mmCIF file of C-alpha atoms in Angstrom:
data_model
loop_
_atom_site.group_PDB
_atom_site.id
_atom_site.type_symbol
_atom_site.label_atom_id
_atom_site.label_comp_id
_atom_site.label_asym_id
_atom_site.label_seq_id
_atom_site.Cartn_x
_atom_site.Cartn_y
_atom_site.Cartn_z
ATOM 1 C CA MET M 1 -9.972 13.212 -18.774
ATOM 2 C CA SER M 2 -11.037 11.814 -15.427
ATOM 3 C CA ASN M 3 -7.525 10.686 -14.525
ATOM 4 C CA ILE M 4 -6.089 14.054 -15.529
ATOM 5 C CA LEU M 5 -8.254 15.857 -12.966
ATOM 6 C CA LYS M 6 -7.230 13.256 -10.380
ATOM 7 C CA GLU M 7 -3.574 13.930 -11.223
ATOM 8 C CA ILE M 8 -4.092 17.677 -10.802
ATOM 9 C CA ARG M 9 -5.754 17.106 -7.436
ATOM 10 C CA LYS M 10 -2.980 14.741 -6.334
ATOM 11 C CA LYS M 11 -0.222 17.085 -7.512
ATOM 12 C CA HIS M 12 -1.731 20.034 -5.643
ATOM 13 C CA SER M 13 -3.002 18.004 -2.638
ATOM 14 C CA LEU M 14 -6.593 19.084 -3.209
ATOM 15 C CA THR M 15 -9.843 17.385 -2.302
ATOM 16 C CA GLN M 16 -12.676 17.294 -4.818
ATOM 17 C CA THR M 17 -14.369 20.073 -2.833
ATOM 18 C CA GLU M 18 -11.255 22.277 -2.890
ATOM 19 C CA LEU M 19 -10.742 21.756 -6.625
ATOM 20 C CA ALA M 20 -14.417 22.508 -7.243
ATOM 21 C CA GLU M 21 -14.134 25.751 -5.275
ATOM 22 C CA ASN M 22 -11.048 26.774 -7.272
ATOM 23 C CA LEU M 23 -12.876 26.100 -10.535
ATOM 24 C CA GLY M 24 -16.196 27.626 -9.451
ATOM 25 C CA ILE M 25 -18.198 24.418 -9.846
ATOM 26 C CA THR M 26 -19.702 21.887 -7.458
ATOM 27 C CA ARG M 27 -17.943 18.933 -5.885
ATOM 28 C CA SER M 28 -20.455 16.623 -7.542
ATOM 29 C CA ALA M 29 -19.487 18.079 -10.943
ATOM 30 C CA ILE M 30 -15.849 17.166 -10.215
ATOM 31 C CA ALA M 31 -16.926 13.672 -9.107
ATOM 32 C CA GLN M 32 -18.909 13.184 -12.321
ATOM 33 C CA ILE M 33 -15.982 14.318 -14.473
ATOM 34 C CA GLU M 34 -13.578 12.070 -12.555
ATOM 35 C CA SER M 35 -15.918 9.086 -12.850
ATOM 36 C CA GLY M 36 -16.257 9.649 -16.604
ATOM 37 C CA LYS M 37 -19.995 10.410 -16.410
ATOM 38 C CA ASN M 38 -19.525 13.960 -17.709
ATOM 39 C CA ASN M 39 -16.906 15.836 -19.693
ATOM 40 C CA ILE M 40 -15.247 19.024 -18.593
ATOM 41 C CA SER M 41 -16.698 22.150 -20.178
ATOM 42 C CA LEU M 42 -14.453 24.432 -22.212
ATOM 43 C CA GLU M 43 -15.031 27.238 -19.697
ATOM 44 C CA VAL M 44 -13.902 25.058 -16.763
ATOM 45 C CA ALA M 45 -10.975 23.694 -18.784
ATOM 46 C CA LYS M 46 -9.801 27.268 -19.482
ATOM 47 C CA LYS M 47 -10.012 28.152 -15.798
ATOM 48 C CA ALA M 48 -8.128 24.980 -14.774
ATOM 49 C CA SER M 49 -5.525 25.733 -17.430
ATOM 50 C CA GLU M 50 -4.895 29.175 -15.964
ATOM 51 C CA LEU M 51 -4.887 27.977 -12.350
ATOM 52 C CA PHE M 52 -2.637 24.947 -12.779
ATOM 53 C CA GLY M 53 -0.372 25.935 -15.667
ATOM 54 C CA ILE M 54 -1.405 23.251 -18.130
ATOM 55 C CA THR M 55 -2.944 23.570 -21.556
ATOM 56 C CA VAL M 56 -6.639 23.285 -22.366
ATOM 57 C CA ASP M 57 -5.577 20.604 -24.844
ATOM 58 C CA ASP M 58 -4.147 18.529 -21.972
ATOM 59 C CA LEU M 59 -7.516 18.744 -20.215
ATOM 60 C CA VAL M 60 -9.764 17.859 -23.136
ATOM 61 C CA ASN M 61 -7.512 15.602 -25.198
ATOM 62 C CA ASN M 62 -7.334 11.914 -24.324
ATOM 63 C CA ASP M 63 -3.519 11.834 -24.365
ATOM 64 C CA TYR M 64 -3.223 10.979 -20.677
ATOM 65 C CA SER M 65 0.511 10.320 -20.630
ATOM 66 C CA ASN M 66 1.375 13.632 -22.325
ATOM 67 C CA ALA M 67 -0.895 15.540 -19.944
ATOM 68 C CA VAL M 68 0.694 13.874 -16.916
ATOM 69 C CA PHE M 69 4.185 14.756 -18.088
ATOM 70 C CA ASN M 70 3.063 18.373 -18.527
ATOM 71 C CA ILE M 71 1.482 18.452 -15.056
ATOM 72 C CA TYR M 72 4.638 17.146 -13.374
ATOM 73 C CA GLN M 73 7.249 19.252 -15.188
ATOM 74 C CA ASN M 74 8.991 22.120 -13.489
ATOM 75 C CA GLU M 75 9.967 25.403 -15.150
ATOM 76 C CA SER M 76 13.140 23.892 -16.628
ATOM 77 C CA GLY M 77 11.178 21.041 -18.228
ATOM 78 C CA LYS M 78 12.379 18.343 -15.825
ATOM 79 C CA LEU M 79 9.992 15.990 -14.059
ATOM 80 C CA THR M 80 9.393 16.806 -10.415
ATOM 81 C CA ASP M 81 10.010 14.202 -7.727
ATOM 82 C CA ASP M 82 6.290 13.776 -7.045
ATOM 83 C CA PHE M 83 5.806 12.474 -10.607
ATOM 84 C CA TYR M 84 6.818 9.044 -9.311
ATOM 85 C CA ASP M 85 3.854 9.119 -6.896
ATOM 86 C CA SER M 86 1.375 9.989 -9.661
ATOM 87 C CA TYR M 87 -1.509 7.718 -10.635
ATOM 88 C CA TYR M 88 0.096 7.384 -14.047
ATOM 89 C CA MET M 89 3.263 5.907 -12.536
ATOM 90 C CA MET M 90 1.273 3.695 -10.202
ATOM 91 C CA LEU M 91 -0.722 2.284 -13.139
ATOM 92 C CA THR M 92 2.446 1.846 -15.178
ATOM 93 C CA THR M 93 4.144 0.046 -12.278
ATOM 94 C CA ILE M 94 1.162 -2.275 -11.759
ATOM 95 C CA ASN M 95 1.244 -3.239 -15.443
ATOM 96 C CA LEU M 96 5.005 -3.793 -15.296
ATOM 97 C CA ASN M 97 4.703 -5.924 -12.145
ATOM 98 C CA ILE M 98 1.986 -8.069 -13.739
ATOM 99 C CA ASP M 99 4.340 -8.661 -16.672
ATOM 100 C CA GLN M 100 7.176 -9.527 -14.276
ATOM 101 C CA ILE M 101 4.968 -12.077 -12.510
ATOM 102 C CA GLU M 102 4.170 -13.774 -15.809
ATOM 103 C CA VAL M 103 7.842 -13.777 -16.864
ATOM 104 C CA ALA M 104 8.908 -15.262 -13.506
ATOM 105 C CA LYS M 105 6.276 -18.023 -13.787
ATOM 106 C CA HIS M 106 7.461 -18.809 -17.302
ATOM 107 C CA THR M 107 11.107 -18.820 -16.179
ATOM 108 C CA ILE M 108 10.355 -21.229 -13.316
ATOM 109 C CA SER M 109 8.541 -23.583 -15.690
ATOM 110 C CA ARG M 110 11.321 -23.499 -18.275
ATOM 111 C CA PHE M 111 14.063 -23.907 -15.678
ATOM 112 C CA ALA M 112 12.267 -26.862 -14.089
ATOM 113 C CA GLU M 113 11.710 -28.434 -17.503
ATOM 114 C CA ASP M 114 15.356 -27.989 -18.524
ATOM 115 C CA LYS M 115 16.642 -29.413 -15.227
ATOM 116 C CA LYS M 116 13.949 -32.124 -15.090
ATOM 117 C CA LEU M 117 12.637 -30.760 -11.816
ATOM 118 C CA ASN M 118 9.141 -30.368 -10.466
ATOM 119 C CA ALA M 119 8.122 -26.743 -11.048
ATOM 120 C CA ARG M 120 6.795 -25.485 -7.733
ATOM 121 C CA PHE M 121 4.818 -22.338 -7.281
ATOM 122 C CA ASP M 122 3.999 -22.703 -3.585
ATOM 123 C CA ASN M 123 4.501 -19.059 -2.585
ATOM 124 C CA TYR M 124 2.876 -17.723 -5.757
ATOM 125 C CA GLU M 125 -0.163 -19.997 -5.421
ATOM 126 C CA ARG M 126 -0.630 -19.066 -1.769
ATOM 127 C CA ALA M 127 -0.363 -15.323 -2.456
ATOM 128 C CA ALA M 128 -2.474 -15.533 -5.618
ATOM 129 C CA LYS M 129 -5.220 -17.225 -3.609
ATOM 130 C CA ILE M 130 -5.037 -14.799 -0.677
ATOM 131 C CA PHE M 131 -5.205 -11.744 -2.954
ATOM 132 C CA ASN M 132 -7.514 -13.316 -5.552
ATOM 133 C CA TYR M 133 -4.807 -12.342 -8.042
ATOM 134 C CA GLU M 134 -6.156 -13.821 -11.278
ATOM 135 C CA VAL M 135 -9.555 -12.136 -10.818
ATOM 136 C CA LEU M 136 -7.874 -8.908 -9.740
ATOM 137 C CA LYS M 137 -5.535 -8.979 -12.747
ATOM 138 C CA SER M 138 -8.437 -9.599 -15.098
ATOM 139 C CA GLN M 139 -10.452 -6.743 -13.574
ATOM 140 C CA PHE M 140 -7.499 -4.384 -13.780
ATOM 141 C CA GLN M 141 -6.797 -5.205 -17.411
ATOM 142 C CA ASP M 142 -10.487 -5.027 -18.383
ATOM 143 C CA VAL M 143 -11.133 -1.525 -17.073
ATOM 144 C CA LYS M 144 -11.279 0.573 -20.222
ATOM 145 C CA SER M 145 -8.296 2.953 -20.136
ATOM 146 C CA ASN M 146 -8.333 2.589 -16.348
ATOM 147 C CA GLU M 147 -10.808 5.489 -16.296
ATOM 148 C CA LYS M 148 -12.968 3.926 -13.567
ATOM 149 C CA LEU M 149 -10.115 3.335 -11.158
ATOM 150 C CA ASN M 150 -10.078 5.501 -8.075
ATOM 151 C CA SER M 151 -7.096 6.040 -5.817
ATOM 152 C CA LYS M 152 -8.230 3.432 -3.266
ATOM 153 C CA THR M 153 -8.674 0.801 -5.999
ATOM 154 C CA ILE M 154 -5.281 1.654 -7.500
ATOM 155 C CA ASP M 155 -3.655 1.353 -4.057
ATOM 156 C CA ASN M 156 -5.340 -2.016 -3.454
ATOM 157 C CA PHE M 157 -4.275 -3.337 -6.875
ATOM 158 C CA SER M 158 -0.747 -2.109 -6.294
ATOM 159 C CA LYS M 159 -0.418 -3.745 -2.859
ATOM 160 C CA ALA M 160 -1.836 -7.079 -4.044
ATOM 161 C CA VAL M 161 0.302 -7.206 -7.188
ATOM 162 C CA ASN M 162 3.434 -6.321 -5.192
ATOM 163 C CA LYS M 163 2.760 -9.149 -2.709
ATOM 164 C CA VAL M 164 2.188 -11.670 -5.518
ATOM 165 C CA LEU M 165 5.316 -10.458 -7.334
ATOM 166 C CA PHE M 166 7.365 -10.953 -4.163
ATOM 167 C CA ALA M 167 5.913 -14.455 -3.770
ATOM 168 C CA VAL M 168 6.697 -15.573 -7.323
ATOM 169 C CA LEU M 169 10.203 -14.124 -7.121
ATOM 170 C CA THR M 170 10.679 -16.125 -3.924
ATOM 171 C CA ASP M 171 9.630 -19.248 -5.848
ATOM 172 C CA LEU M 172 12.104 -18.359 -8.587
ATOM 173 C CA TYR M 173 14.854 -17.849 -6.034
ATOM 174 C CA ASP M 174 13.998 -21.127 -4.305
ATOM 175 C CA ILE M 175 14.124 -23.305 -7.397
ATOM 176 C CA THR M 176 17.303 -21.788 -8.825
ATOM 177 C CA SER M 177 19.280 -21.398 -5.598
ATOM 178 C CA PHE M 178 18.566 -24.952 -4.453
ATOM 179 C CA GLU M 179 19.457 -26.430 -7.841
ATOM 180 C CA TYR M 180 22.752 -24.565 -7.989
ATOM 181 C CA LYS M 181 23.416 -25.004 -4.277
ATOM 182 C CA SER M 182 23.778 -21.236 -4.039
ATOM 183 C CA LEU M 183 22.941 -21.112 -0.363
ATOM 184 C CA GLN M 184 25.617 -23.660 0.484
ATOM 185 C CA TYR M 185 28.143 -21.712 -1.567
ATOM 186 C CA PHE M 186 27.146 -18.408 0.024
ATOM 187 C CA TYR M 187 27.302 -19.633 3.612
ATOM 188 C CA ASN M 188 30.439 -21.750 3.135
ATOM 189 C CA LYS M 189 32.572 -19.121 1.431
ATOM 190 C CA GLU M 190 35.366 -17.653 3.438
#
């Protein structure tokens, strides 16, 4: 529920105060709903449903992904461009990038083992240390349903994970391109 209200606010570029005014409740009530401390009342859910064109079920049901798709659909049923800036997509992208980091690390290890090379993770290790990646990843994955994540935390996770992903992909590039002499081939071709 808390993320659904955040999505509505993001979609309509509203502050907590502005959303509260539209719904006839206090800003602190919105903050408590968004933090998961309180649930939305049926009366407020009905009003939000009318104002923002979503169903009461989307507001009170815990099917976050379905609600987000409903929030970001236009009249013809297609997703609007701003869907890709939604918290849902940001969370999905963070999870995907964490998976990509783990796959790249595994690929480097396997490649090095197969070619009898020393697996080096210099860029990854440096970035992981700078961004405290392992702790960050653990915190991100431990937050129950990501309900306690606010937009600033999501942005910070996203930036850190993107930097670490870039670093590990650089390591992957380094070990494979040097082994196959790809750089020499690229710069010596006519």
